[in-house]
Amino acid sequence: MPGIREEMIVFLVAAASGAIVRLAYQCIRCFRRIMEHKLLAVSVEDMIFWVCSAIYMFVQIYHTSDGSIRWYFVLGVALGTIFMTVFLRGVQNLSEKIYGSKKKDLSSKS
């Protein structure tokens, strides 16, 4: 039975893992905005992402808790994902305030 210190480390690793997976998907979304993709390409990219994410999470679970899924690992992944989503939304809002939004730029040209 792991002690509270080991459980906290596993929780932090799980939160970091969830944040990394969310950040990776955000990078894919940014790539899709830069280059136009057809539905088949988006589907293939998503399939590759989810397979790689599943392998990554399996490796993280294997290394941190010897393959047993613990509730605090699942909670850490969920909270890490939520934290990264909130962080990315804050960065987007900050960049819109600094550089102005596209809607303002389009309306000022008219």
XYZ file of C-alpha atoms in Angstrom:
110
model
C 0.000 0.000 0.000
C 1.584 3.293 -1.093
C 1.963 6.105 1.396
C 0.403 9.548 1.097
C 3.617 11.004 -0.333
C 3.722 8.451 -3.163
C 0.019 8.983 -3.833
C 0.580 12.755 -4.076
C 3.427 12.242 -6.549
C 1.241 9.913 -8.629
C -1.562 12.506 -8.519
C 0.789 15.257 -9.730
C 2.159 13.037 -12.501
C -1.419 12.240 -13.529
C -2.331 15.946 -13.586
C 0.724 16.696 -15.700
C -0.180 13.817 -18.032
C -3.708 15.140 -18.508
C -2.351 18.629 -19.187
C 0.137 17.276 -21.731
C -2.554 15.352 -23.601
C -4.790 18.452 -23.678
C -1.922 20.627 -24.876
C -1.096 18.121 -27.612
C -4.683 18.221 -28.851
C -4.606 22.027 -28.812
C -1.526 21.888 -31.042
C -3.420 19.666 -33.471
C -6.325 22.146 -33.457
C -3.948 25.031 -34.201
C -2.413 23.042 -37.065
C -5.910 22.479 -38.474
C -6.597 26.211 -38.398
C -3.387 26.934 -40.286
C -3.923 24.302 -42.995
C -7.298 23.296 -44.405
C -8.075 19.599 -43.825
C -10.589 17.284 -45.408
C -12.788 15.103 -43.237
C -10.708 11.998 -43.914
C -7.506 13.739 -42.849
C -9.140 15.019 -39.646
C -10.403 11.516 -38.895
C -6.979 9.973 -39.415
C -5.317 12.657 -37.280
C -7.838 12.086 -34.500
C -7.367 8.322 -34.631
C -3.586 8.679 -34.418
C -3.934 11.189 -31.563
C -6.216 8.961 -29.516
C -4.097 5.850 -30.051
C -0.952 7.756 -29.057
C -2.756 9.273 -26.068
C -3.939 5.851 -24.934
C -0.418 4.448 -25.196
C 1.001 7.459 -23.342
C -1.556 7.161 -20.533
C -0.974 3.409 -20.281
C 2.753 3.977 -19.893
C 2.126 6.645 -17.244
C -0.190 4.334 -15.290
C 2.287 1.486 -15.611
C 5.220 3.556 -14.343
C 3.410 5.333 -11.517
C 1.218 2.610 -10.049
C 2.406 -0.658 -11.639
C -0.548 -0.814 -13.995
C -3.342 -0.533 -11.446
C -5.753 2.298 -12.106
C -6.370 4.272 -8.934
C -9.127 6.835 -8.418
C -6.671 9.616 -7.685
C -4.887 8.950 -10.978
C -8.137 9.366 -12.896
C -8.977 12.474 -10.845
C -5.488 13.884 -11.500
C -5.832 13.384 -15.256
C -9.242 15.061 -15.260
C -8.041 18.007 -13.174
C -4.899 18.395 -15.293
C -7.020 18.501 -18.426
C -9.395 21.046 -16.894
C -6.488 23.167 -15.666
C -4.883 23.208 -19.121
C -8.215 24.081 -20.762
C -8.696 27.032 -18.398
C -5.079 28.099 -18.899
C -5.367 27.976 -22.701
C -8.624 29.912 -22.587
C -6.917 32.567 -20.452
C -4.012 32.792 -22.886
C -6.472 33.163 -25.775
C -8.379 35.922 -23.978
C -5.126 37.710 -23.120
C -3.897 37.541 -26.711
C -7.247 38.908 -27.935
C -6.917 41.829 -25.516
C -3.339 42.525 -26.601
C -3.711 42.041 -30.349
C -7.435 42.676 -30.754
C -9.970 40.155 -31.930
C -10.669 39.330 -35.552
C -14.250 40.629 -35.273
C -13.021 44.083 -34.319
C -10.526 44.120 -37.185
C -13.180 43.124 -39.719
C -15.736 45.650 -38.472
C -13.232 48.530 -38.467
C -12.411 47.936 -42.154
C -16.010 48.500 -43.249
